[in-house]
Amino acid sequence: MTAAPEVLAELQGLRARVPHLTGAMVASTDGLVIAHLVTGMEPDGVAALTAAALGVGARLTDAVGHGGFRELLVSGEQGYVATYAAGPSCVLTLLATADANVGRLNLEARRAGARIAPLTGGPADRRERAPVAPPPPPSRSPLPSRPGHRPGGTTDNDNGASS
């Protein structure tokens, strides 16, 4: 991808601005690495796990009616893994130590995601995308009745007695 050098430069700037950041990666939503600054681990494996976590996060926000995926923060005993939307088809994943200021991490990552999105072919801001209407709720209309039948199993021809 021709945008990889620009994306890598953005990751390097992010690493310089956020203390305790130990790694940064941009990947496609289907788990392919676009650019990374990670050591001591397999970037392809992290990208694949990020895609899986993204899928669960997106389904969860959809299931509870909170809209599209924006970010996911996982806190472990020794640090954080944070994933942020970077346009419609990419995610930014950051690794930080337990000493990291999560507020600063969130602020810088959201800004970086907005800058990365147009570099990877997405809009710079989520609001630029055309809204996608949710599917209509299932119909709750009553089932059509058969001619001559009333609710409760009676017909117009009898008084409820079966024949």
mmCIF file with all atom_site columns, N, CA, C and O in Angstrom, residues 29-56:
data_model
loop_
_atom_site.group_PDB
_atom_site.id
_atom_site.type_symbol
_atom_site.label_atom_id
_atom_site.label_alt_id
_atom_site.label_comp_id
_atom_site.label_asym_id
_atom_site.label_entity_id
_atom_site.label_seq_id
_atom_site.pdbx_PDB_ins_code
_atom_site.Cartn_x
_atom_site.Cartn_y
_atom_site.Cartn_z
_atom_site.occupancy
_atom_site.B_iso_or_equiv
_atom_site.pdbx_formal_charge
_atom_site.auth_seq_id
_atom_site.auth_comp_id
_atom_site.auth_asym_id
_atom_site.auth_atom_id
_atom_site.pdbx_PDB_model_num
ATOM 1   N N  . THR A 1 29 ? -9.533  -4.036  8.800  1.00 0.00 ? 29 THR A N  1
ATOM 2   C CA . THR A 1 29 ? -10.523 -4.665  9.677  1.00 0.00 ? 29 THR A CA 1
ATOM 3   C C  . THR A 1 29 ? -10.586 -6.174  9.486  1.00 0.00 ? 29 THR A C  1
ATOM 4   O O  . THR A 1 29 ? -11.154 -6.869  10.326 1.00 0.00 ? 29 THR A O  1
ATOM 5   N N  . ASP A 1 30 ? -9.972  -6.685  8.417  1.00 0.00 ? 30 ASP A N  1
ATOM 6   C CA . ASP A 1 30 ? -9.930  -8.136  8.251  1.00 0.00 ? 30 ASP A CA 1
ATOM 7   C C  . ASP A 1 30 ? -8.592  -8.730  8.687  1.00 0.00 ? 30 ASP A C  1
ATOM 8   O O  . ASP A 1 30 ? -8.299  -9.895  8.428  1.00 0.00 ? 30 ASP A O  1
ATOM 9   N N  . GLY A 1 31 ? -7.767  -7.940  9.396  1.00 0.00 ? 31 GLY A N  1
ATOM 10  C CA . GLY A 1 31 ? -6.581  -8.473  10.050 1.00 0.00 ? 31 GLY A CA 1
ATOM 11  C C  . GLY A 1 31 ? -5.282  -8.421  9.278  1.00 0.00 ? 31 GLY A C  1
ATOM 12  O O  . GLY A 1 31 ? -4.334  -9.116  9.636  1.00 0.00 ? 31 GLY A O  1
ATOM 13  N N  . LEU A 1 32 ? -5.185  -7.605  8.250  1.00 0.00 ? 32 LEU A N  1
ATOM 14  C CA . LEU A 1 32 ? -3.938  -7.484  7.489  1.00 0.00 ? 32 LEU A CA 1
ATOM 15  C C  . LEU A 1 32 ? -3.154  -6.256  7.958  1.00 0.00 ? 32 LEU A C  1
ATOM 16  O O  . LEU A 1 32 ? -3.693  -5.155  8.038  1.00 0.00 ? 32 LEU A O  1
ATOM 17  N N  . VAL A 1 33 ? -1.881  -6.442  8.264  1.00 0.00 ? 33 VAL A N  1
ATOM 18  C CA . VAL A 1 33 ? -1.036  -5.356  8.760  1.00 0.00 ? 33 VAL A CA 1
ATOM 19  C C  . VAL A 1 33 ? -0.793  -4.346  7.650  1.00 0.00 ? 33 VAL A C  1
ATOM 20  O O  . VAL A 1 33 ? -0.419  -4.707  6.532  1.00 0.00 ? 33 VAL A O  1
ATOM 21  N N  . ILE A 1 34 ? -0.976  -3.070  7.976  1.00 0.00 ? 34 ILE A N  1
ATOM 22  C CA . ILE A 1 34 ? -0.670  -1.985  7.044  1.00 0.00 ? 34 ILE A CA 1
ATOM 23  C C  . ILE A 1 34 ? 0.660   -1.341  7.431  1.00 0.00 ? 34 ILE A C  1
ATOM 24  O O  . ILE A 1 34 ? 1.514   -1.109  6.591  1.00 0.00 ? 34 ILE A O  1
ATOM 25  N N  . ALA A 1 35 ? 0.840   -1.064  8.723  1.00 0.00 ? 35 ALA A N  1
ATOM 26  C CA . ALA A 1 35 ? 2.092   -0.517  9.249  1.00 0.00 ? 35 ALA A CA 1
ATOM 27  C C  . ALA A 1 35 ? 2.150   -0.848  10.732 1.00 0.00 ? 35 ALA A C  1
ATOM 28  O O  . ALA A 1 35 ? 1.111   -0.947  11.392 1.00 0.00 ? 35 ALA A O  1
ATOM 29  N N  . HIS A 1 36 ? 3.377   -1.017  11.245 1.00 0.00 ? 36 HIS A N  1
ATOM 30  C CA . HIS A 1 36 ? 3.484   -1.325  12.674 1.00 0.00 ? 36 HIS A CA 1
ATOM 31  C C  . HIS A 1 36 ? 4.808   -0.889  13.262 1.00 0.00 ? 36 HIS A C  1
ATOM 32  O O  . HIS A 1 36 ? 5.803   -0.749  12.554 1.00 0.00 ? 36 HIS A O  1
ATOM 33  N N  . LEU A 1 37 ? 4.771   -0.653  14.560 1.00 0.00 ? 37 LEU A N  1
ATOM 34  C CA . LEU A 1 37 ? 5.943   -0.416  15.389 1.00 0.00 ? 37 LEU A CA 1
ATOM 35  C C  . LEU A 1 37 ? 5.803   -1.323  16.605 1.00 0.00 ? 37 LEU A C  1
ATOM 36  O O  . LEU A 1 37 ? 5.514   -0.857  17.710 1.00 0.00 ? 37 LEU A O  1
ATOM 37  N N  . VAL A 1 38 ? 5.923   -2.597  16.429 1.00 0.00 ? 38 VAL A N  1
ATOM 38  C CA . VAL A 1 38 ? 5.854   -3.551  17.537 1.00 0.00 ? 38 VAL A CA 1
ATOM 39  C C  . VAL A 1 38 ? 7.092   -4.423  17.494 1.00 0.00 ? 38 VAL A C  1
ATOM 40  O O  . VAL A 1 38 ? 7.582   -4.771  16.420 1.00 0.00 ? 38 VAL A O  1
ATOM 41  N N  . THR A 1 39 ? 7.582   -4.761  18.675 1.00 0.00 ? 39 THR A N  1
ATOM 42  C CA . THR A 1 39 ? 8.717   -5.669  18.783 1.00 0.00 ? 39 THR A CA 1
ATOM 43  C C  . THR A 1 39 ? 8.386   -6.723  19.826 1.00 0.00 ? 39 THR A C  1
ATOM 44  O O  . THR A 1 39 ? 7.562   -6.499  20.716 1.00 0.00 ? 39 THR A O  1
ATOM 45  N N  . GLY A 1 40 ? 9.019   -7.855  19.686 1.00 0.00 ? 40 GLY A N  1
ATOM 46  C CA . GLY A 1 40 ? 8.819   -8.911  20.654 1.00 0.00 ? 40 GLY A CA 1
ATOM 47  C C  . GLY A 1 40 ? 7.536   -9.693  20.482 1.00 0.00 ? 40 GLY A C  1
ATOM 48  O O  . GLY A 1 40 ? 7.168   -10.492 21.341 1.00 0.00 ? 40 GLY A O  1
ATOM 49  N N  . MET A 1 41 ? 6.830   -9.473  19.395 1.00 0.00 ? 41 MET A N  1
ATOM 50  C CA . MET A 1 41 ? 5.611   -10.226 19.098 1.00 0.00 ? 41 MET A CA 1
ATOM 51  C C  . MET A 1 41 ? 5.398   -10.255 17.598 1.00 0.00 ? 41 MET A C  1
ATOM 52  O O  . MET A 1 41 ? 5.995   -9.477  16.858 1.00 0.00 ? 41 MET A O  1
ATOM 53  N N  . GLU A 1 42 ? 4.551   -11.137 17.156 1.00 0.00 ? 42 GLU A N  1
ATOM 54  C CA . GLU A 1 42 ? 4.263   -11.300 15.726 1.00 0.00 ? 42 GLU A CA 1
ATOM 55  C C  . GLU A 1 42 ? 3.170   -10.321 15.319 1.00 0.00 ? 42 GLU A C  1
ATOM 56  O O  . GLU A 1 42 ? 2.020   -10.448 15.765 1.00 0.00 ? 42 GLU A O  1
ATOM 57  N N  . PRO A 1 43 ? 3.483   -9.316  14.483 1.00 0.00 ? 43 PRO A N  1
ATOM 58  C CA . PRO A 1 43 ? 2.474   -8.328  14.096 1.00 0.00 ? 43 PRO A CA 1
ATOM 59  C C  . PRO A 1 43 ? 1.262   -8.936  13.388 1.00 0.00 ? 43 PRO A C  1
ATOM 60  O O  . PRO A 1 43 ? 0.130   -8.480  13.590 1.00 0.00 ? 43 PRO A O  1
ATOM 61  N N  . ASP A 1 44 ? 1.478   -9.961  12.576 1.00 0.00 ? 44 ASP A N  1
ATOM 62  C CA . ASP A 1 44 ? 0.352   -10.583 11.880 1.00 0.00 ? 44 ASP A CA 1
ATOM 63  C C  . ASP A 1 44 ? -0.618  -11.232 12.868 1.00 0.00 ? 44 ASP A C  1
ATOM 64  O O  . ASP A 1 44 ? -1.837  -11.158 12.691 1.00 0.00 ? 44 ASP A O  1
ATOM 65  N N  . GLY A 1 45 ? -0.078  -11.852 13.904 1.00 0.00 ? 45 GLY A N  1
ATOM 66  C CA . GLY A 1 45 ? -0.932  -12.459 14.926 1.00 0.00 ? 45 GLY A CA 1
ATOM 67  C C  . GLY A 1 45 ? -1.712  -11.416 15.707 1.00 0.00 ? 45 GLY A C  1
ATOM 68  O O  . GLY A 1 45 ? -2.899  -11.592 15.991 1.00 0.00 ? 45 GLY A O  1
ATOM 69  N N  . VAL A 1 46 ? -1.048  -10.308 16.047 1.00 0.00 ? 46 VAL A N  1
ATOM 70  C CA . VAL A 1 46 ? -1.729  -9.228  16.768 1.00 0.00 ? 46 VAL A CA 1
ATOM 71  C C  . VAL A 1 46 ? -2.821  -8.622  15.883 1.00 0.00 ? 46 VAL A C  1
ATOM 72  O O  . VAL A 1 46 ? -3.924  -8.333  16.356 1.00 0.00 ? 46 VAL A O  1
ATOM 73  N N  . ALA A 1 47 ? -2.535  -8.450  14.603 1.00 0.00 ? 47 ALA A N  1
ATOM 74  C CA . ALA A 1 47 ? -3.535  -7.895  13.686 1.00 0.00 ? 47 ALA A CA 1
ATOM 75  C C  . ALA A 1 47 ? -4.744  -8.819  13.567 1.00 0.00 ? 47 ALA A C  1
ATOM 76  O O  . ALA A 1 47 ? -5.889  -8.363  13.543 1.00 0.00 ? 47 ALA A O  1
ATOM 77  N N  . ALA A 1 48 ? -4.500  -10.113 13.512 1.00 0.00 ? 48 ALA A N  1
ATOM 78  C CA . ALA A 1 48 ? -5.606  -11.074 13.422 1.00 0.00 ? 48 ALA A CA 1
ATOM 79  C C  . ALA A 1 48 ? -6.447  -11.056 14.697 1.00 0.00 ? 48 ALA A C  1
ATOM 80  O O  . ALA A 1 48 ? -7.684  -11.076 14.633 1.00 0.00 ? 48 ALA A O  1
ATOM 81  N N  . LEU A 1 49 ? -5.794  -11.002 15.848 1.00 0.00 ? 49 LEU A N  1
ATOM 82  C CA . LEU A 1 49 ? -6.540  -10.922 17.113 1.00 0.00 ? 49 LEU A CA 1
ATOM 83  C C  . LEU A 1 49 ? -7.309  -9.606  17.217 1.00 0.00 ? 49 LEU A C  1
ATOM 84  O O  . LEU A 1 49 ? -8.431  -9.568  17.738 1.00 0.00 ? 49 LEU A O  1
ATOM 85  N N  . THR A 1 50 ? -6.696  -8.527  16.726 1.00 0.00 ? 50 THR A N  1
ATOM 86  C CA . THR A 1 50 ? -7.382  -7.235  16.726 1.00 0.00 ? 50 THR A CA 1
ATOM 87  C C  . THR A 1 50 ? -8.655  -7.309  15.883 1.00 0.00 ? 50 THR A C  1
ATOM 88  O O  . THR A 1 50 ? -9.694  -6.801  16.277 1.00 0.00 ? 50 THR A O  1
ATOM 89  N N  . ALA A 1 51 ? -8.567  -7.941  14.719 1.00 0.00 ? 51 ALA A N  1
ATOM 90  C CA . ALA A 1 51 ? -9.741  -8.079  13.854 1.00 0.00 ? 51 ALA A CA 1
ATOM 91  C C  . ALA A 1 51 ? -10.835 -8.887  14.555 1.00 0.00 ? 51 ALA A C  1
ATOM 92  O O  . ALA A 1 51 ? -12.019 -8.546  14.468 1.00 0.00 ? 51 ALA A O  1
ATOM 93  N N  . ALA A 1 52 ? -10.443 -9.928  15.266 1.00 0.00 ? 52 ALA A N  1
ATOM 94  C CA . ALA A 1 52 ? -11.433 -10.735 15.996 1.00 0.00 ? 52 ALA A CA 1
ATOM 95  C C  . ALA A 1 52 ? -12.084 -9.910  17.109 1.00 0.00 ? 52 ALA A C  1
ATOM 96  O O  . ALA A 1 52 ? -13.307 -9.943  17.293 1.00 0.00 ? 52 ALA A O  1
ATOM 97  N N  . ALA A 1 53 ? -11.273 -9.156  17.859 1.00 0.00 ? 53 ALA A N  1
ATOM 98  C CA . ALA A 1 53 ? -11.810 -8.314  18.931 1.00 0.00 ? 53 ALA A CA 1
ATOM 99  C C  . ALA A 1 53 ? -12.715 -7.232  18.362 1.00 0.00 ? 53 ALA A C  1
ATOM 100 O O  . ALA A 1 53 ? -13.765 -6.916  18.934 1.00 0.00 ? 53 ALA A O  1
ATOM 101 N N  . LEU A 1 54 ? -12.321 -6.684  17.224 1.00 0.00 ? 54 LEU A N  1
ATOM 102 C CA . LEU A 1 54 ? -13.140 -5.674  16.558 1.00 0.00 ? 54 LEU A CA 1
ATOM 103 C C  . LEU A 1 54 ? -14.502 -6.240  16.194 1.00 0.00 ? 54 LEU A C  1
ATOM 104 O O  . LEU A 1 54 ? -15.535 -5.602  16.397 1.00 0.00 ? 54 LEU A O  1
ATOM 105 N N  . GLY A 1 55 ? -14.519 -7.464  15.668 1.00 0.00 ? 55 GLY A N  1
ATOM 106 C CA . GLY A 1 55 ? -15.784 -8.099  15.306 1.00 0.00 ? 55 GLY A CA 1
ATOM 107 C C  . GLY A 1 55 ? -16.690 -8.268  16.506 1.00 0.00 ? 55 GLY A C  1
ATOM 108 O O  . GLY A 1 55 ? -17.891 -7.972  16.443 1.00 0.00 ? 55 GLY A O  1
ATOM 109 N N  . VAL A 1 56 ? -16.136 -8.705  17.629 1.00 0.00 ? 56 VAL A N  1
ATOM 110 C CA . VAL A 1 56 ? -16.935 -8.872  18.842 1.00 0.00 ? 56 VAL A CA 1
ATOM 111 C C  . VAL A 1 56 ? -17.416 -7.509  19.346 1.00 0.00 ? 56 VAL A C  1
ATOM 112 O O  . VAL A 1 56 ? -18.584 -7.341  19.709 1.00 0.00 ? 56 VAL A O  1
#
